[in-house]
mmCIF file of C-alpha atoms in Angstrom:
data_model
loop_
_atom_site.group_PDB
_atom_site.id
_atom_site.type_symbol
_atom_site.label_atom_id
_atom_site.label_comp_id
_atom_site.label_asym_id
_atom_site.label_seq_id
_atom_site.Cartn_x
_atom_site.Cartn_y
_atom_site.Cartn_z
ATOM 1 C CA UNK A 1 28.866 141.675 110.636
ATOM 2 C CA UNK A 2 27.003 140.689 107.490
ATOM 3 C CA UNK A 3 25.376 143.616 105.724
ATOM 4 C CA UNK A 4 21.907 142.728 104.503
ATOM 5 C CA UNK A 5 20.438 144.668 101.632
ATOM 6 C CA UNK A 6 17.806 146.357 103.792
ATOM 7 C CA UNK A 7 18.491 149.929 102.839
ATOM 8 C CA UNK A 8 20.101 150.716 106.183
ATOM 9 C CA UNK A 9 23.676 149.642 105.650
ATOM 10 C CA UNK A 10 26.077 150.772 102.965
ATOM 11 C CA UNK A 11 28.777 148.443 101.698
ATOM 12 C CA UNK A 12 32.391 149.230 102.423
ATOM 13 C CA UNK A 13 35.736 148.628 100.783
ATOM 14 C CA UNK A 14 37.362 145.243 101.427
ATOM 15 C CA UNK A 15 39.280 145.561 104.682
ATOM 16 C CA UNK A 16 43.068 145.401 104.732
ATOM 17 C CA UNK A 17 42.914 143.023 107.711
ATOM 18 C CA UNK A 18 40.630 139.979 107.879
ATOM 19 C CA UNK A 19 40.071 140.623 111.584
ATOM 20 C CA UNK A 20 38.098 143.735 110.705
ATOM 21 C CA UNK A 21 34.333 143.426 110.629
ATOM 22 C CA UNK A 22 33.663 144.187 106.970
ATOM 23 C CA UNK A 23 36.122 142.103 104.996
ATOM 24 C CA UNK A 24 34.466 140.646 101.866
ATOM 25 C CA UNK A 25 33.750 142.009 98.407
ATOM 26 C CA UNK A 26 30.254 143.511 98.121
ATOM 27 C CA UNK A 27 27.785 141.112 96.517
ATOM 28 C CA UNK A 28 27.364 143.205 93.383
ATOM 29 C CA UNK A 29 30.942 142.441 92.352
ATOM 30 C CA UNK A 30 29.783 138.870 91.721
ATOM 31 C CA UNK A 31 26.593 139.755 89.850
ATOM 32 C CA UNK A 32 27.015 143.071 88.020
ATOM 33 C CA UNK A 33 27.704 142.899 84.243
ATOM 34 C CA UNK A 34 29.539 146.247 84.462
ATOM 35 C CA UNK A 35 32.033 144.670 86.878
ATOM 36 C CA UNK A 36 32.555 141.803 84.431
ATOM 37 C CA UNK A 37 33.410 144.335 81.716
ATOM 38 C CA UNK A 38 35.689 146.220 84.107
ATOM 39 C CA UNK A 39 37.584 143.024 84.914
ATOM 40 C CA UNK A 40 38.479 142.478 81.265
ATOM 41 C CA UNK A 41 40.646 145.591 81.462
ATOM 42 C CA UNK A 42 41.633 145.846 85.127
ATOM 43 C CA UNK A 43 42.274 142.161 85.867
ATOM 44 C CA UNK A 44 42.702 140.151 82.674
ATOM 45 C CA UNK A 45 44.238 143.063 80.783
ATOM 46 C CA UNK A 46 46.940 143.847 83.371
ATOM 47 C CA UNK A 47 48.038 140.672 85.157
ATOM 48 C CA UNK A 48 49.854 137.584 83.870
ATOM 49 C CA UNK A 49 47.339 134.975 82.692
ATOM 50 C CA UNK A 50 48.082 131.302 82.139
ATOM 51 C CA UNK A 51 47.943 130.484 78.430
ATOM 52 C CA UNK A 52 48.918 126.819 78.275
ATOM 53 C CA UNK A 53 51.580 124.156 78.585
ATOM 54 C CA UNK A 54 54.742 124.298 76.465
ATOM 55 C CA UNK A 55 54.778 120.506 76.046
ATOM 56 C CA UNK A 56 51.639 120.770 73.914
ATOM 57 C CA UNK A 57 53.581 122.687 71.228
ATOM 58 C CA UNK A 58 56.862 120.742 71.044
ATOM 59 C CA UNK A 59 57.765 121.460 67.397
ATOM 60 C CA UNK A 60 58.171 124.689 65.381
ATOM 61 C CA UNK A 61 54.809 125.684 63.934
ATOM 62 C CA UNK A 62 52.822 123.859 66.628
ATOM 63 C CA UNK A 63 50.122 126.208 67.870
ATOM 64 C CA UNK A 64 46.854 126.543 69.758
ATOM 65 C CA UNK A 65 44.467 129.403 70.451
ATOM 66 C CA UNK A 66 43.609 130.984 73.791
ATOM 67 C CA UNK A 67 40.981 133.629 74.573
ATOM 68 C CA UNK A 68 41.658 136.099 77.403
ATOM 69 C CA UNK A 69 38.770 138.488 78.003
ATOM 70 C CA UNK A 70 37.699 139.494 74.502
ATOM 71 C CA UNK A 71 41.129 138.876 72.975
ATOM 72 C CA UNK A 72 41.795 135.841 70.813
ATOM 73 C CA UNK A 73 45.442 134.777 70.859
ATOM 74 C CA UNK A 74 47.600 132.374 68.868
ATOM 75 C CA UNK A 75 50.231 130.606 70.982
ATOM 76 C CA UNK A 76 52.946 129.145 68.730
ATOM 77 C CA UNK A 77 56.451 127.737 68.913
ATOM 78 C CA UNK A 78 58.716 129.578 66.473
ATOM 79 C CA UNK A 79 61.659 128.276 64.443
ATOM 80 C CA UNK A 80 64.082 129.179 67.250
ATOM 81 C CA UNK A 81 62.146 127.013 69.698
ATOM 82 C CA UNK A 82 60.598 129.935 71.608
ATOM 83 C CA UNK A 83 56.911 129.931 72.525
ATOM 84 C CA UNK A 84 55.310 133.211 71.454
ATOM 85 C CA UNK A 85 51.800 134.658 71.414
ATOM 86 C CA UNK A 86 50.082 136.949 68.916
ATOM 87 C CA UNK A 87 46.657 138.477 68.632
ATOM 88 C CA UNK A 88 44.648 136.353 66.214
ATOM 89 C CA UNK A 89 44.140 139.408 64.012
ATOM 90 C CA UNK A 90 45.453 139.992 60.485
ATOM 91 C CA UNK A 91 47.186 143.342 59.895
ATOM 92 C CA UNK A 92 45.323 143.779 56.612
ATOM 93 C CA UNK A 93 41.658 144.274 57.560
ATOM 94 C CA UNK A 94 41.507 142.772 60.999
ATOM 95 C CA UNK A 95 40.245 139.306 60.159
ATOM 96 C CA UNK A 96 40.675 136.469 62.633
ATOM 97 C CA UNK A 97 43.080 134.038 60.990
ATOM 98 C CA UNK A 98 43.216 130.785 62.929
ATOM 99 C CA UNK A 99 40.096 128.865 63.885
ATOM 100 C CA UNK A 100 39.674 127.900 67.531
ATOM 101 C CA UNK A 101 42.308 125.270 68.249
ATOM 102 C CA UNK A 102 42.386 123.770 71.755
ATOM 103 C CA UNK A 103 45.696 122.952 73.406
ATOM 104 C CA UNK A 104 44.698 119.275 73.396
ATOM 105 C CA UNK A 105 44.541 119.296 69.584
ATOM 106 C CA UNK A 106 47.321 121.702 68.631
ATOM 107 C CA UNK A 107 47.771 122.427 64.935
ATOM 108 C CA UNK A 108 50.961 122.814 62.949
ATOM 109 C CA UNK A 109 51.804 125.273 60.197
ATOM 110 C CA UNK A 110 55.052 126.509 58.650
ATOM 111 C CA UNK A 111 53.503 129.969 58.498
ATOM 112 C CA UNK A 112 50.373 131.717 59.731
ATOM 113 C CA UNK A 113 48.089 132.561 56.821
ATOM 114 C CA UNK A 114 44.928 134.663 56.845
ATOM 115 C CA UNK A 115 42.308 132.870 54.720
ATOM 116 C CA UNK A 116 40.562 136.134 53.780
ATOM 117 C CA UNK A 117 43.179 137.673 51.448
ATOM 118 C CA UNK A 118 46.095 135.259 52.002
ATOM 119 C CA UNK A 119 48.393 137.583 53.886
ATOM 120 C CA UNK A 120 51.033 135.232 55.287
ATOM 121 C CA UNK A 121 53.233 135.642 58.356
ATOM 122 C CA UNK A 122 56.392 133.914 59.524
ATOM 123 C CA UNK A 123 56.372 132.302 62.959
ATOM 124 C CA UNK A 124 58.254 135.339 64.305
ATOM 125 C CA UNK A 125 55.200 137.425 63.335
ATOM 126 C CA UNK A 126 56.682 139.344 60.397
ATOM 127 C CA UNK A 127 54.703 139.633 57.188
ATOM 128 C CA UNK A 128 56.298 137.250 54.672
ATOM 129 C CA UNK A 129 54.071 137.498 51.598
ATOM 130 C CA UNK A 130 50.910 138.928 50.089
ATOM 131 C CA UNK A 131 49.099 138.045 46.848
ATOM 132 C CA UNK A 132 50.007 139.748 43.581
ATOM 133 C CA UNK A 133 46.908 141.930 43.867
ATOM 134 C CA UNK A 134 48.616 143.887 46.666
ATOM 135 C CA UNK A 135 51.647 144.612 44.512
ATOM 136 C CA UNK A 136 49.990 146.102 41.453
ATOM 137 C CA UNK A 137 46.923 148.199 40.651
ATOM 138 C CA UNK A 138 45.591 146.339 37.642
ATOM 139 C CA UNK A 139 41.932 146.710 38.732
ATOM 140 C CA UNK A 140 42.186 150.362 39.767
ATOM 141 C CA UNK A 141 42.051 152.718 36.775
ATOM 142 C CA UNK A 142 43.133 155.666 38.917
ATOM 143 C CA UNK A 143 46.499 154.152 39.919
ATOM 144 C CA UNK A 144 49.584 153.011 38.075
ATOM 145 C CA UNK A 145 51.591 150.072 39.375
ATOM 146 C CA UNK A 146 54.466 152.346 40.349
ATOM 147 C CA UNK A 147 52.062 154.272 42.626
ATOM 148 C CA UNK A 148 51.509 151.227 44.829
ATOM 149 C CA UNK A 149 53.547 151.581 48.014
ATOM 150 C CA UNK A 150 55.620 148.590 49.087
ATOM 151 C CA UNK A 151 54.320 147.044 52.267
ATOM 152 C CA UNK A 152 56.590 147.360 55.299
ATOM 153 C CA UNK A 153 56.876 143.795 56.598
ATOM 154 C CA UNK A 154 57.722 144.818 60.164
ATOM 155 C CA UNK A 155 55.079 147.546 60.484
ATOM 156 C CA UNK A 156 52.533 145.076 59.133
ATOM 157 C CA UNK A 157 53.692 142.268 61.429
ATOM 158 C CA UNK A 158 51.349 140.471 63.798
ATOM 159 C CA UNK A 159 50.797 142.194 67.125
ATOM 160 C CA UNK A 160 52.792 140.223 69.668
ATOM 161 C CA UNK A 161 51.700 139.688 73.271
ATOM 162 C CA UNK A 162 54.107 139.600 76.220
ATOM 163 C CA UNK A 163 54.941 136.022 77.195
ATOM 164 C CA UNK A 164 56.933 134.437 80.001
ATOM 165 C CA UNK A 165 57.140 131.049 81.668
ATOM 166 C CA UNK A 166 57.223 129.217 84.960
ATOM 167 C CA UNK A 167 58.784 125.926 83.952
ATOM 168 C CA UNK A 168 56.543 124.581 81.169
ATOM 169 C CA UNK A 169 53.647 126.903 82.096
ATOM 170 C CA UNK A 170 53.299 129.686 79.500
ATOM 171 C CA UNK A 171 51.789 132.990 80.648
ATOM 172 C CA UNK A 172 50.666 136.025 78.654
ATOM 173 C CA UNK A 173 50.149 139.655 79.602
ATOM 174 C CA UNK A 174 47.986 141.857 77.370
ATOM 175 C CA UNK A 175 49.258 145.132 78.817
ATOM 176 C CA UNK A 176 51.734 147.094 76.678
ATOM 177 C CA UNK A 177 53.877 147.724 79.747
ATOM 178 C CA UNK A 178 52.950 145.127 82.410
ATOM 179 C CA UNK A 179 52.824 146.659 85.907
ATOM 180 C CA UNK A 180 54.554 143.520 87.266
ATOM 181 C CA UNK A 181 56.937 141.004 85.800
ATOM 182 C CA UNK A 182 55.823 137.387 85.979
ATOM 183 C CA UNK A 183 58.557 136.751 88.548
ATOM 184 C CA UNK A 184 57.229 139.603 90.694
ATOM 185 C CA UNK A 185 53.652 138.386 90.427
ATOM 186 C CA UNK A 186 54.557 134.742 91.119
ATOM 187 C CA UNK A 187 56.982 135.383 93.978
ATOM 188 C CA UNK A 188 58.261 132.254 95.710
ATOM 189 C CA UNK A 189 55.802 130.098 93.780
ATOM 190 C CA UNK A 190 57.969 130.437 90.683
ATOM 191 C CA UNK A 191 61.076 128.990 92.340
ATOM 192 C CA UNK A 192 59.082 126.271 94.072
ATOM 193 C CA UNK A 193 57.394 125.046 90.893
ATOM 194 C CA UNK A 194 60.551 125.306 88.802
ATOM 195 C CA UNK A 195 62.300 123.031 91.312
ATOM 196 C CA UNK A 196 59.867 120.258 90.290
ATOM 197 C CA UNK A 197 60.238 118.201 87.079
ATOM 198 C CA UNK A 198 56.946 119.501 85.665
ATOM 199 C CA UNK A 199 58.268 119.528 82.089
ATOM 200 C CA UNK A 200 58.704 115.738 82.209
ATOM 201 C CA UNK A 201 54.936 115.205 82.235
ATOM 202 C CA UNK A 202 52.527 115.122 79.304
ATOM 203 C CA UNK A 203 48.919 116.233 79.035
ATOM 204 C CA UNK A 204 46.846 113.067 79.381
ATOM 205 C CA UNK A 205 43.290 114.237 80.129
ATOM 206 C CA UNK A 206 41.242 117.423 79.773
ATOM 207 C CA UNK A 207 37.749 118.150 81.104
ATOM 208 C CA UNK A 208 35.865 121.355 80.300
ATOM 209 C CA UNK A 209 32.858 122.349 82.415
ATOM 210 C CA UNK A 210 30.574 125.373 82.300
ATOM 211 C CA UNK A 211 29.437 126.418 85.766
ATOM 212 C CA UNK A 212 26.646 128.830 86.678
ATOM 213 C CA UNK A 213 28.520 131.180 88.987
ATOM 214 C CA UNK A 214 30.949 134.081 88.962
ATOM 215 C CA UNK A 215 34.593 133.047 88.560
ATOM 216 C CA UNK A 216 35.539 134.675 91.892
ATOM 217 C CA UNK A 217 32.956 132.577 93.733
ATOM 218 C CA UNK A 218 34.707 129.432 92.526
ATOM 219 C CA UNK A 219 38.118 130.983 93.227
ATOM 220 C CA UNK A 220 37.050 131.620 96.799
ATOM 221 C CA UNK A 221 35.732 128.087 97.198
ATOM 222 C CA UNK A 222 39.004 126.641 95.931
ATOM 223 C CA UNK A 223 40.977 128.813 98.345
ATOM 224 C CA UNK A 224 39.597 127.442 101.644
ATOM 225 C CA UNK A 225 38.703 124.094 103.140
ATOM 226 C CA UNK A 226 36.315 125.053 105.918
ATOM 227 C CA UNK A 227 33.651 123.520 103.670
ATOM 228 C CA UNK A 228 35.548 120.254 103.111
ATOM 229 C CA UNK A 229 34.464 118.267 106.165
ATOM 230 C CA UNK A 230 30.799 118.666 105.310
ATOM 231 C CA UNK A 231 31.050 118.404 101.533
ATOM 232 C CA UNK A 232 34.124 116.328 100.573
ATOM 233 C CA UNK A 233 33.856 113.525 103.104
ATOM 234 C CA UNK A 234 35.418 110.815 100.931
ATOM 235 C CA UNK A 235 38.478 112.937 100.272
ATOM 236 C CA UNK A 236 39.044 114.332 103.766
ATOM 237 C CA UNK A 237 38.850 110.862 105.303
ATOM 238 C CA UNK A 238 42.452 110.361 104.186
ATOM 239 C CA UNK A 239 43.749 113.725 105.404
ATOM 240 C CA UNK A 240 44.833 115.268 108.666
ATOM 241 C CA UNK A 241 42.880 118.488 108.233
ATOM 242 C CA UNK A 242 43.916 119.835 111.627
ATOM 243 C CA UNK A 243 47.543 119.667 110.477
ATOM 244 C CA UNK A 244 46.813 121.556 107.264
ATOM 245 C CA UNK A 245 48.392 124.910 106.465
ATOM 246 C CA UNK A 246 47.347 127.924 104.412
ATOM 247 C CA UNK A 247 50.289 129.934 103.083
ATOM 248 C CA UNK A 248 49.528 133.390 101.671
ATOM 249 C CA UNK A 249 51.839 135.466 99.476
ATOM 250 C CA UNK A 250 51.156 138.695 97.585
ATOM 251 C CA UNK A 251 49.616 137.111 94.470
ATOM 252 C CA UNK A 252 49.412 133.411 95.304
ATOM 253 C CA UNK A 253 48.468 131.141 98.145
ATOM 254 C CA UNK A 254 49.142 127.482 98.868
ATOM 255 C CA UNK A 255 46.916 125.006 100.686
ATOM 256 C CA UNK A 256 48.845 122.100 102.238
ATOM 257 C CA UNK A 257 47.000 118.981 103.416
ATOM 258 C CA UNK A 258 48.849 116.121 105.151
ATOM 259 C CA UNK A 259 47.896 112.520 104.415
ATOM 260 C CA UNK A 260 47.145 110.236 107.348
ATOM 261 C CA UNK A 261 49.352 107.542 105.845
ATOM 262 C CA UNK A 262 52.502 107.893 103.796
ATOM 263 C CA UNK A 263 52.327 107.015 100.132
ATOM 264 C CA UNK A 264 54.893 105.150 98.075
ATOM 265 C CA UNK A 265 57.848 107.400 97.181
ATOM 266 C CA UNK A 266 57.454 106.471 93.529
ATOM 267 C CA UNK A 267 53.876 107.674 93.500
ATOM 268 C CA UNK A 268 54.468 111.366 94.130
ATOM 269 C CA UNK A 269 56.070 114.280 92.325
ATOM 270 C CA UNK A 270 56.819 116.424 95.375
ATOM 271 C CA UNK A 271 58.995 115.823 98.392
ATOM 272 C CA UNK A 272 56.407 115.570 101.158
ATOM 273 C CA UNK A 273 53.414 113.283 101.550
ATOM 274 C CA UNK A 274 50.783 115.941 101.179
ATOM 275 C CA UNK A 275 48.121 117.341 98.939
ATOM 276 C CA UNK A 276 49.285 120.746 97.784
ATOM 277 C CA UNK A 277 47.083 123.238 95.966
ATOM 278 C CA UNK A 278 48.519 126.457 94.488
ATOM 279 C CA UNK A 279 46.220 129.338 93.569
ATOM 280 C CA UNK A 280 47.858 131.968 91.343
ATOM 281 C CA UNK A 281 45.975 135.234 90.944
ATOM 282 C CA UNK A 282 43.799 135.767 89.094
ATOM 283 C CA UNK A 283 42.557 132.417 87.725
ATOM 284 C CA UNK A 284 45.144 129.609 87.579
ATOM 285 C CA UNK A 285 45.785 126.689 89.909
ATOM 286 C CA UNK A 286 48.231 123.793 90.174
ATOM 287 C CA UNK A 287 46.961 120.759 92.050
ATOM 288 C CA UNK A 288 49.027 117.951 93.592
ATOM 289 C CA UNK A 289 47.071 115.363 95.548
ATOM 290 C CA UNK A 290 50.040 113.464 96.964
ATOM 291 C CA UNK A 291 48.715 110.096 95.825
ATOM 292 C CA UNK A 292 49.759 109.965 92.176
ATOM 293 C CA UNK A 293 52.857 110.690 90.128
ATOM 294 C CA UNK A 294 51.413 113.627 88.267
ATOM 295 C CA UNK A 295 49.603 116.932 88.710
ATOM 296 C CA UNK A 296 46.561 118.862 87.575
ATOM 297 C CA UNK A 297 45.836 122.446 86.606
ATOM 298 C CA UNK A 298 42.664 124.529 86.498
ATOM 299 C CA UNK A 299 41.934 127.522 84.302
ATOM 300 C CA UNK A 300 38.989 129.463 85.775
ATOM 301 C CA UNK A 301 37.843 131.463 82.756
ATOM 302 C CA UNK A 302 34.945 133.920 83.166
ATOM 303 C CA UNK A 303 32.217 133.781 80.522
ATOM 304 C CA UNK A 304 30.061 136.542 81.974
ATOM 305 C CA UNK A 305 29.187 137.840 85.431
ATOM 306 C CA UNK A 306 27.244 134.669 86.283
ATOM 307 C CA UNK A 307 29.139 131.907 84.462
ATOM 308 C CA UNK A 308 32.655 130.591 84.105
ATOM 309 C CA UNK A 309 34.385 127.761 82.276
ATOM 310 C CA UNK A 310 36.638 125.414 84.221
ATOM 311 C CA UNK A 311 39.359 123.774 82.137
ATOM 312 C CA UNK A 312 40.881 120.923 84.139
ATOM 313 C CA UNK A 313 44.073 119.378 82.710
ATOM 314 C CA UNK A 314 45.936 116.349 84.062
ATOM 315 C CA UNK A 315 49.606 115.597 83.428
ATOM 316 C CA UNK A 316 51.356 112.247 83.774
ATOM 317 C CA UNK A 317 54.517 110.593 82.499
ATOM 318 C CA UNK A 318 52.460 108.636 79.939
ATOM 319 C CA UNK A 319 49.052 109.329 78.376
ATOM 320 C CA UNK A 320 47.846 105.802 79.243
ATOM 321 C CA UNK A 321 46.860 106.053 82.884
ATOM 322 C CA UNK A 322 47.776 103.555 85.564
ATOM 323 C CA UNK A 323 45.184 102.551 88.138
ATOM 324 C CA UNK A 324 46.621 105.039 90.637
ATOM 325 C CA UNK A 325 46.646 107.838 88.070
ATOM 326 C CA UNK A 326 43.066 107.097 87.034
ATOM 327 C CA UNK A 327 42.092 107.297 90.701
ATOM 328 C CA UNK A 328 43.835 110.684 90.915
ATOM 329 C CA UNK A 329 41.604 111.954 88.091
ATOM 330 C CA UNK A 330 38.442 110.375 89.527
ATOM 331 C CA UNK A 331 39.105 112.013 92.887
ATOM 332 C CA UNK A 332 39.689 115.380 91.280
ATOM 333 C CA UNK A 333 36.539 115.173 89.162
ATOM 334 C CA UNK A 334 34.479 114.163 92.177
ATOM 335 C CA UNK A 335 35.735 117.181 94.114
ATOM 336 C CA UNK A 336 34.942 119.474 91.173
ATOM 337 C CA UNK A 337 31.384 118.194 90.849
ATOM 338 C CA UNK A 338 30.798 118.533 94.580
ATOM 339 C CA UNK A 339 32.131 122.094 94.428
ATOM 340 C CA UNK A 340 30.024 122.990 91.386
ATOM 341 C CA UNK A 341 26.873 122.372 93.421
ATOM 342 C CA UNK A 342 28.179 124.511 96.283
ATOM 343 C CA UNK A 343 29.261 127.518 94.219
ATOM 344 C CA UNK A 344 26.097 127.554 92.117
ATOM 345 C CA UNK A 345 24.089 127.618 95.357
ATOM 346 C CA UNK A 346 26.172 130.566 96.590
ATOM 347 C CA UNK A 347 25.673 132.416 93.301
ATOM 348 C CA UNK A 348 21.897 132.046 93.595
ATOM 349 C CA UNK A 349 22.051 133.613 97.021
ATOM 350 C CA UNK A 350 24.221 136.496 95.862
ATOM 351 C CA UNK A 351 21.856 137.172 92.964
ATOM 352 C CA UNK A 352 18.774 137.163 95.231
ATOM 353 C CA UNK A 353 19.413 140.747 96.318
ATOM 354 C CA UNK A 354 19.099 139.871 100.000
ATOM 355 C CA UNK A 355 22.734 140.331 100.933
ATOM 356 C CA UNK A 356 24.798 143.454 100.270
ATOM 357 C CA UNK A 357 28.121 142.317 101.716
ATOM 358 C CA UNK A 358 29.171 139.046 103.340
ATOM 359 C CA UNK A 359 31.785 138.407 106.024
ATOM 360 C CA UNK A 360 34.660 135.941 106.160
ATOM 361 C CA UNK A 361 35.780 133.583 108.878
ATOM 362 C CA UNK A 362 39.238 133.628 110.512
ATOM 363 C CA UNK A 363 40.507 130.708 108.392
ATOM 364 C CA UNK A 364 39.330 132.275 105.150
ATOM 365 C CA UNK A 365 42.276 134.661 104.894
ATOM 366 C CA UNK A 366 43.065 133.197 101.462
ATOM 367 C CA UNK A 367 39.570 134.169 100.285
ATOM 368 C CA UNK A 368 40.118 137.588 101.822
ATOM 369 C CA UNK A 369 43.315 137.935 99.801
ATOM 370 C CA UNK A 370 41.423 137.059 96.594
ATOM 371 C CA UNK A 371 38.777 139.685 97.359
ATOM 372 C CA UNK A 372 41.357 142.309 98.270
ATOM 373 C CA UNK A 373 43.294 141.751 95.048
ATOM 374 C CA UNK A 374 40.103 142.136 93.042
ATOM 375 C CA UNK A 375 39.266 145.381 94.860
ATOM 376 C CA UNK A 376 42.780 146.737 94.319
ATOM 377 C CA UNK A 377 42.564 145.873 90.615
ATOM 378 C CA UNK A 378 39.253 147.716 90.209
ATOM 379 C CA UNK A 379 40.720 150.805 91.868
ATOM 380 C CA UNK A 380 44.030 150.782 89.982
#
């Protein structure tokens, strides 16, 4: 049963089985700033995190920045065509080098140069040059030029971050020795997505929204559709919700929704006439609505314990949208705005102090999986 914060009940660990009575994360895990700080290390510092789409950096030197937790990263395509990621930190005195550059407006540079003292790095991260002032001691009366040690270009290279890909989706892992490979974390989702021609699509639209709730509250909302009939009536009118399916794997889950009527074969990227939503722990989704030849992604980035930023990207064969593609985006944005109201209402309730630990319904096993993964990460 629900545990109210009345001083009589103590919260318990998330249950292994959703059929058990106490099966949700305690409320404080959605409101406590200490938990937010813990997640930077235990969640976003250990698991594979979506960084961006490889199609947005098609040429050598193309780059964008991405922040994961407190870490600023540079994602760049090198001269060999590989997409790599580095901490946005100069080896000299720790200055940030590249200004914030969104994926939608990627920059290009032959080398990465720190504007502070002009240390310059090749795209493979090695130090390529420094100003003359680092090679002689003309301003230091206590040193002769021959006393100046030659800089080791490899030891003074940029700090590289582990990267891997699922099709065109680039992921990073901040851990020195990731506990899981990306293939292990993604499971069957990797093969399923790589069987689709995702790399043939270009980023056409991006919407960034700041929402007043914990990122896990939104993740839970995305992961179930018990709320859809009451809150997404326009969308569900075209679906057979009773024929829907929730598929749960170790670190991802898939929500399948059948359309009441078939759609034109040319207007879909996947093989079946269905809306298909992938949630990949901890904070990435791939969305296919079954009514347009394209797909969307969400990045659910925490800002603090009570706010997150949703980055919604839409990919189509051409950046100029057809009527059907524009409708795809309108539908998606409508669903987001309807959900924003719901999750902000839930956050207010969690922050009220009235509830200590909620319970989950039998069809919320995907939400249960999200909560259990969070609990396991905290305890790792």
